[in-house]
Short mmCIF file of C-alpha atoms in Angstrom, two decimals:
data_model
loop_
_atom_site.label_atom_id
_atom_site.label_comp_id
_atom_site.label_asym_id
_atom_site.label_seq_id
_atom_site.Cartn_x
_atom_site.Cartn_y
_atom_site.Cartn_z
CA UNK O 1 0.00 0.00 0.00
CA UNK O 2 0.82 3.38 -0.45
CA UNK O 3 0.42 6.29 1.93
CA UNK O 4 0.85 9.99 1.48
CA UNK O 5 1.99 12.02 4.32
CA UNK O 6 1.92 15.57 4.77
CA UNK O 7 1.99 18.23 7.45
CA UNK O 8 -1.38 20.08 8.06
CA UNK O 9 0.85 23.22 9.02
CA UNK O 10 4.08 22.76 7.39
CA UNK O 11 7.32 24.20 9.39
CA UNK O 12 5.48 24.03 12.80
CA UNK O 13 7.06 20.66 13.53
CA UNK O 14 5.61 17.24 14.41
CA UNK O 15 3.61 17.96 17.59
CA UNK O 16 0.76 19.74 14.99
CA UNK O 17 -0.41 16.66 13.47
CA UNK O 18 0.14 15.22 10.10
CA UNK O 19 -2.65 14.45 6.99
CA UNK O 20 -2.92 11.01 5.64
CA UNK O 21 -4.56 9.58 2.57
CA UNK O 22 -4.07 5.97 1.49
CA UNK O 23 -3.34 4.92 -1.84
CA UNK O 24 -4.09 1.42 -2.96
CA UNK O 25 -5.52 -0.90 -6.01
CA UNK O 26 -9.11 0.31 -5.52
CA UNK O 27 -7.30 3.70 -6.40
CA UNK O 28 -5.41 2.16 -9.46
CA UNK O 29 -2.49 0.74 -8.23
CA UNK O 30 -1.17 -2.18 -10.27
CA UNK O 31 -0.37 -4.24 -7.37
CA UNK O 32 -0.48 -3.85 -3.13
CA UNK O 33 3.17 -4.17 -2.33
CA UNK O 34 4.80 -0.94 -2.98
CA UNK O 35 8.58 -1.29 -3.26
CA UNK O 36 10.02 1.75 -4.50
CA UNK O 37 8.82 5.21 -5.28
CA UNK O 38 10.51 8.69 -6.55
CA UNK O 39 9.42 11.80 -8.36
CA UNK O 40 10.62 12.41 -12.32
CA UNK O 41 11.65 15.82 -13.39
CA UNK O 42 8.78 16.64 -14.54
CA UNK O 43 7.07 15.89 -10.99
CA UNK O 44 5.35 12.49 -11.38
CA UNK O 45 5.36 10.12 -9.18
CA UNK O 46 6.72 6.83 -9.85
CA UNK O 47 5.58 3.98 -8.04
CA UNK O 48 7.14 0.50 -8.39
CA UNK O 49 5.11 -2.59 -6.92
CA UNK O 50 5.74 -6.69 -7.33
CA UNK O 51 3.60 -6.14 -9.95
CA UNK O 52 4.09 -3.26 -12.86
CA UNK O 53 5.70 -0.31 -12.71
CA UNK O 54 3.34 2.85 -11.91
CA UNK O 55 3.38 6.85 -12.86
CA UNK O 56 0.87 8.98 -10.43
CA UNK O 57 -0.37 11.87 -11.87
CA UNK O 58 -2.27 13.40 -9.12
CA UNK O 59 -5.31 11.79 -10.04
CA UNK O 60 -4.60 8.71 -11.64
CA UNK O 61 -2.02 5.79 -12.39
CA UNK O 62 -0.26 4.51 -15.50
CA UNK O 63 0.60 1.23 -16.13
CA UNK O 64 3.87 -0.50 -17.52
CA UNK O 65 4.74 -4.21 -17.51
CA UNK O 66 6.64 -6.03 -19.48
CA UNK O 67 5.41 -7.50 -22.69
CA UNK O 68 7.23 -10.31 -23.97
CA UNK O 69 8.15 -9.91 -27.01
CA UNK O 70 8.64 -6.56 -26.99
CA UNK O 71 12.25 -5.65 -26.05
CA UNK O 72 11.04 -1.59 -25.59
CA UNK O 73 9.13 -2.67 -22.49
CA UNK O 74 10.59 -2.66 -19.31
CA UNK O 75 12.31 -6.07 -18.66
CA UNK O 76 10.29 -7.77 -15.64
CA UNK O 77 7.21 -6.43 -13.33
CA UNK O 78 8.66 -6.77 -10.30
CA UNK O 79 10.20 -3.61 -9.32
CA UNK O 80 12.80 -2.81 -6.63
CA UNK O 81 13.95 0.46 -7.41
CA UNK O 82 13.28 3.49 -8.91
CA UNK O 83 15.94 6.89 -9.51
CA UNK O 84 15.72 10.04 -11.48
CA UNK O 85 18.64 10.10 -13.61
CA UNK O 86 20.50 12.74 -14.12
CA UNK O 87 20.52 12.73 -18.17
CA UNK O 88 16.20 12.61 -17.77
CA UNK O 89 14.24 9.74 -17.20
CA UNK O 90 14.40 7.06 -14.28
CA UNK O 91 16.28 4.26 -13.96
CA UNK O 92 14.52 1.44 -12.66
CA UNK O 93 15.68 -1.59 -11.10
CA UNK O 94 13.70 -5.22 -11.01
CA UNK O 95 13.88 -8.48 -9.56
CA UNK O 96 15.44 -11.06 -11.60
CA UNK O 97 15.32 -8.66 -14.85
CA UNK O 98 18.23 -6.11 -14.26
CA UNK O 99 18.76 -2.32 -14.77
CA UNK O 100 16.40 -0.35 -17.41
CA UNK O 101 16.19 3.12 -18.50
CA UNK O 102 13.39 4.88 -19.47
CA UNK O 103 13.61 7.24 -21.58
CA UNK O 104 10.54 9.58 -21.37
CA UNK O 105 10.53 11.11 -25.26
CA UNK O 106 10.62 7.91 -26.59
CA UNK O 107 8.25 6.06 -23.99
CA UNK O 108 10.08 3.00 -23.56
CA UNK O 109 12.94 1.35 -21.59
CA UNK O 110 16.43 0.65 -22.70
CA UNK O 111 17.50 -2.10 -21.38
CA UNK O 112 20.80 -3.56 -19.23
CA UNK O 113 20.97 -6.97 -19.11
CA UNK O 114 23.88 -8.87 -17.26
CA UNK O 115 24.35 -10.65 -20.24
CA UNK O 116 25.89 -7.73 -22.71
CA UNK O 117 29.74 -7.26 -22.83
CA UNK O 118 29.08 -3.89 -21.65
CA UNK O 119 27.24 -1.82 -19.01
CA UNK O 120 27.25 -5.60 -17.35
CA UNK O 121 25.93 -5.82 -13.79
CA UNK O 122 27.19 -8.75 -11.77
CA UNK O 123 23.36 -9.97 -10.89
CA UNK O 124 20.02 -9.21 -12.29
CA UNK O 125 18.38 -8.45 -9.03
CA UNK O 126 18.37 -4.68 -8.98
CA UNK O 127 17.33 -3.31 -4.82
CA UNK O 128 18.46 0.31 -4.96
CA UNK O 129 20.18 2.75 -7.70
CA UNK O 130 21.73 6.12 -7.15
CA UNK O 131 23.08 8.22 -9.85
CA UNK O 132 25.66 10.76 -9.04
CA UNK O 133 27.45 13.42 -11.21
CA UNK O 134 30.40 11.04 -11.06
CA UNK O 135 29.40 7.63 -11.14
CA UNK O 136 26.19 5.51 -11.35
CA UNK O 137 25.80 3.06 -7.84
CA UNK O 138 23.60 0.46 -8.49
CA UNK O 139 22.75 -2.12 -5.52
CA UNK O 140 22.11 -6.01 -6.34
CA UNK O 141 21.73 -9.24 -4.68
CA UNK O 142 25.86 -9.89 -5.09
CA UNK O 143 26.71 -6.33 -4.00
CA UNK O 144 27.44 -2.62 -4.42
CA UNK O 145 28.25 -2.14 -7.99
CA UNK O 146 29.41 1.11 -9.51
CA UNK O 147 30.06 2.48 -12.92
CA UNK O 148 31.94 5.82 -13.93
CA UNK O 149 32.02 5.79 -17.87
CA UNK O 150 28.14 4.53 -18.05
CA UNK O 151 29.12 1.43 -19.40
CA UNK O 152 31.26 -0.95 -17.26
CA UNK O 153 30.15 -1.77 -14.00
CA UNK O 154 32.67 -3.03 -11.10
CA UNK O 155 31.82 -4.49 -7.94
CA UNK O 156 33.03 -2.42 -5.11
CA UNK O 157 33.21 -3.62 -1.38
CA UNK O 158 35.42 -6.96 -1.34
CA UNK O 159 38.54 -5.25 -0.06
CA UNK O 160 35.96 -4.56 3.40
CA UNK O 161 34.46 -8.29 2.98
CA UNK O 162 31.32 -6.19 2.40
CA UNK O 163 29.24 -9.21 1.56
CA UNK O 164 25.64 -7.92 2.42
CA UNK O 165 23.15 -7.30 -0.19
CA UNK O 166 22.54 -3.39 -0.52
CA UNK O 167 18.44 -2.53 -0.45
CA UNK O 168 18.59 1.40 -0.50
CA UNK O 169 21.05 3.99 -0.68
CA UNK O 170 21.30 7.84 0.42
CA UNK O 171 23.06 10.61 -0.04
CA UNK O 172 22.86 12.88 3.06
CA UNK O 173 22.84 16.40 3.31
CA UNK O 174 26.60 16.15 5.19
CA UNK O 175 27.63 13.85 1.71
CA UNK O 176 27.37 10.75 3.12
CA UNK O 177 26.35 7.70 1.43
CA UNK O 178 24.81 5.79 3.84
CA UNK O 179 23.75 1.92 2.66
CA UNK O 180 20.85 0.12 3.68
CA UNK O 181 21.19 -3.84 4.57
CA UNK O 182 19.54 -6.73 6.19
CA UNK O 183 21.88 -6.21 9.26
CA UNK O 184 21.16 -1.95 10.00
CA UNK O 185 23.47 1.03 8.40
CA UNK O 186 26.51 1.13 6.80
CA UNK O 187 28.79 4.16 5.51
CA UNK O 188 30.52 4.39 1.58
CA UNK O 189 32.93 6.48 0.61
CA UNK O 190 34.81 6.81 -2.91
CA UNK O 191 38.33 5.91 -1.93
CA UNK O 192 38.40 4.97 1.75
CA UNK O 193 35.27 1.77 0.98
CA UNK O 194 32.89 0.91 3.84
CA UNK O 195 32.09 1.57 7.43
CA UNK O 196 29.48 0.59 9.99
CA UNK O 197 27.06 3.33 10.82
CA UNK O 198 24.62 1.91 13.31
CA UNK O 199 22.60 4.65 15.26
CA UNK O 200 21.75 3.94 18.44
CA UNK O 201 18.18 3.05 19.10
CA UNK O 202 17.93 0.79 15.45
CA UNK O 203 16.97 -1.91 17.05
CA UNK O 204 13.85 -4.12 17.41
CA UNK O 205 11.58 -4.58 21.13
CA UNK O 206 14.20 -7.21 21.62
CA UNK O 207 17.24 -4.85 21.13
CA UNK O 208 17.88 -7.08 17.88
CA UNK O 209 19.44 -5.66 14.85
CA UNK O 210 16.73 -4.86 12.16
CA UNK O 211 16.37 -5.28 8.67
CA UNK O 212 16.68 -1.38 6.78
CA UNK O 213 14.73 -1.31 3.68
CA UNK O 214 14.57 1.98 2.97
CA UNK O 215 16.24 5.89 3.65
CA UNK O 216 15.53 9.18 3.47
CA UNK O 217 16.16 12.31 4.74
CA UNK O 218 13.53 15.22 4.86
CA UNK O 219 14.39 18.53 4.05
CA UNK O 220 14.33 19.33 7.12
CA UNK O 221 17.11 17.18 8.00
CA UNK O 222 15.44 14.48 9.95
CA UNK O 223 16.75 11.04 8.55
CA UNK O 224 13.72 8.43 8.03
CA UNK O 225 14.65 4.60 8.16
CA UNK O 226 12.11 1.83 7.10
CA UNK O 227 12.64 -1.35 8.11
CA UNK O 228 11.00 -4.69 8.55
CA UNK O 229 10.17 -3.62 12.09
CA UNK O 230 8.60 -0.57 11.58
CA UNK O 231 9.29 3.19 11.21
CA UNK O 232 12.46 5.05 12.85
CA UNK O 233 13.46 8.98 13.18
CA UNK O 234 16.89 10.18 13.90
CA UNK O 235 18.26 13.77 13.67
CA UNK O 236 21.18 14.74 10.89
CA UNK O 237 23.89 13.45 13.59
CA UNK O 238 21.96 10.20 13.93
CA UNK O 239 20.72 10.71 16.96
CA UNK O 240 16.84 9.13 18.17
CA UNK O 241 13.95 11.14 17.26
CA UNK O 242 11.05 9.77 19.38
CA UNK O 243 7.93 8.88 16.92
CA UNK O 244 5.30 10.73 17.34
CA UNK O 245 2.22 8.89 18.60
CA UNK O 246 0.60 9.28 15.21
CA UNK O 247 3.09 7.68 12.89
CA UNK O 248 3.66 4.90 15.48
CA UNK O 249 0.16 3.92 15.73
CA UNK O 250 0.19 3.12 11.95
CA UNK O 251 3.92 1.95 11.55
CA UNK O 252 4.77 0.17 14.37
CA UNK O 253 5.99 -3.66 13.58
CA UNK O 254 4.73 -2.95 9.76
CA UNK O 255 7.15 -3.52 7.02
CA UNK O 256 8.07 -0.44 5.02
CA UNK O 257 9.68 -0.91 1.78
CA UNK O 258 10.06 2.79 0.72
CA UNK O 259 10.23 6.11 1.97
CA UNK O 260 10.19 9.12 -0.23
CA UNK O 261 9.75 13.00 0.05
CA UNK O 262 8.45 14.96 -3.09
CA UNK O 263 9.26 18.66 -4.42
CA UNK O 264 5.94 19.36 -2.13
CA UNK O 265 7.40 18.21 0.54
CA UNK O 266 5.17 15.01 0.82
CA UNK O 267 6.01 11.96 2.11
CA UNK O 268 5.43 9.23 0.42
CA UNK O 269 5.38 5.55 1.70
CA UNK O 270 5.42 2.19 0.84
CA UNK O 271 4.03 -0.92 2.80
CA UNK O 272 4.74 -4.65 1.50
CA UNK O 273 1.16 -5.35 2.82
#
C-alpha cells in the first residue's frame, strides 16, 4: 500500500499533526506491495510494486509491464527500485530482470541486461540505484556495484568483505552515502570503501538488529529509516527522534519498503502489505 503524508501546518514541527490519505488498487495501483517510489523531473510520481511499474499523476495511475516480445518494455514487473537520472528519465531496477532506462521522449525502456559485454551488472536483481554526477551506484543481490564511464560496472566492497546485499542507498545532506542492509546502516565512501554506521536506538523490542529497507532524509534534516520492524526517526547526527504517537500507531511492527519526500514536501510511503 501506499500512503501519502503531509503536514497540516508545514514548518510548525511534528507535535501539529500530520494528513494522511491511502493509496491502494481500488485507487489504481497495479499491485499492493509498494517497493520503491521517486518523483521524475517533470514531478510524477513513480511507483514501483511486485507487480508493474506505476506513474501517479495526481489523479490517476499509468501502467507498464513487461510484454514479452517486446524488447522496448521494461524487462520484468517486479520492481525494486526506482531513480531520477541525471541525463532525464528514471532508472529502474527489477527483480530477476536487471537495470532499465526509461527514456521519457521515446516512452520505452532501454535495457541492461547482465548478459551484454558492456554496461554488465554482476546480478540481475536490482534493490536500490543512485546516480551521481560522477558515477552511477547500483545495488544487487551480489553487492554494491558502480560504474563511472556509463558502461562498465565493477563491484566495489570486497577489499571490506562487504558481503551484504545493498536494499537502499542515500546521499545525506553532510555527503554521506549511507547503505541500507539486512543487518542496520553502513557508511561508503569513494576511496576509503565501507564503514558501519549503526545509530543507536535501530533496534527491534528485543534490542535485535533490524532489517533497513529503505532511507531518506527530509528537508528538514530528519533522517527516516524503514525497516521490517517498523518506522524510525533520527536527527542529521543520527541521533533518536522519538515517533510521534501518530506515525507509530500506523507503523509500528509494519514492514516499510520505501520512503520518499516529493518537491511538495510530501512523504510518500510504501508498505509490503
Amino acid at each position: 500500500m501506499l500512503l501519502l503524508i503531509s503536514l497540516l501546518y508545514p514548518g510548525l514541527g511534528y507535535g501539529q499533526g500530520f494528513n494522511f490519505r491511502h493509496l491502494s488498487v481500488a485507487e489504481g495501483l497495479s499491485q499492493s506491495a509498494v517497493l520503491c517510489t521517486a518523483q521524475d523531473e517533470k514531478g510524477y510520481i513513480w511507483v514501483g510494486t511486485a507487480d508493474g511499474l506505476n506513474k501517479y499523476n495526481g489523479y490517476e495511475f499509468s501502467h507498464f509491464r513487461n510484454r514479452p516480445g517486446d524488447s522496448l518494455s521494461i524487462s520484468d514487473n517486479f520492481i525494486y527500485a526506482i531513480e531520477p537520472a541525471k541525463k532525464g528519465g528514471i532508472w529502474v531496477g527489477t527483480l530477476g530482470g536487471g537495470l532499465n532506462y526509461f527514456n521519457p521522449k521515446l516512452n520505452s525502456f532501454e535495457r541492461w541486461p547482465v548478459t551484454s559485454k558492456t554496461q554488465k551488472l554482476t546480478n540481475e536483481d536490482v534493490y536500490c540505484i543512485m546516480d551521481l554526477d560522477s558515477a552511477l551506484l547500483v545495488g544487487t543481490y551480489a553487492g554494491l556495484e558502480v560504474s563511472y564511464d556509463g558502461q562498465e560496472f565493477e563491484r566495489i566492497g570486497l577489499e571490506n568483505d562487504f558481503l551484504y546485499t545493498p536494499r537502499d542507498l542515500l546521499l545525506t545532506q553532510r555527503k554521506e552515502i549511507l547503505v541500507a542492509h539486512d543487518y542496520g546502516l553502513s557508511q561508503w565512501e569513494f576511496g576509503n570503501g565501507f564503514s558501519e554506521n549503526q545509530p543507536k536506538g535501530l533496534t527491534d523490542l528485543n534490542d535485535q538488529q533490524v532489517n533497513v529497507h529503505s532511507l531518506c532524509q527530509l528537508s528538514s534534516g530528519e533522517i527516516w529509516v524503514g525497516t521490517e520492524s517498523g518506522l524510525f526517526l533520527f536527527d542529521e547526527n543520527y541521533n533518536p527522534i522519538r515517533l510521534p504517537n501518530s506515525l507509530k500507531e500506523r507503523f509500528q511492527n509494519t514492514s516499510i519498503a520505501s520512503i520518499y519526500q516529493d518537491a511538495s514536501s510530501n512523504i510518500w510511503i510504501g508498505t509490503k502489505y
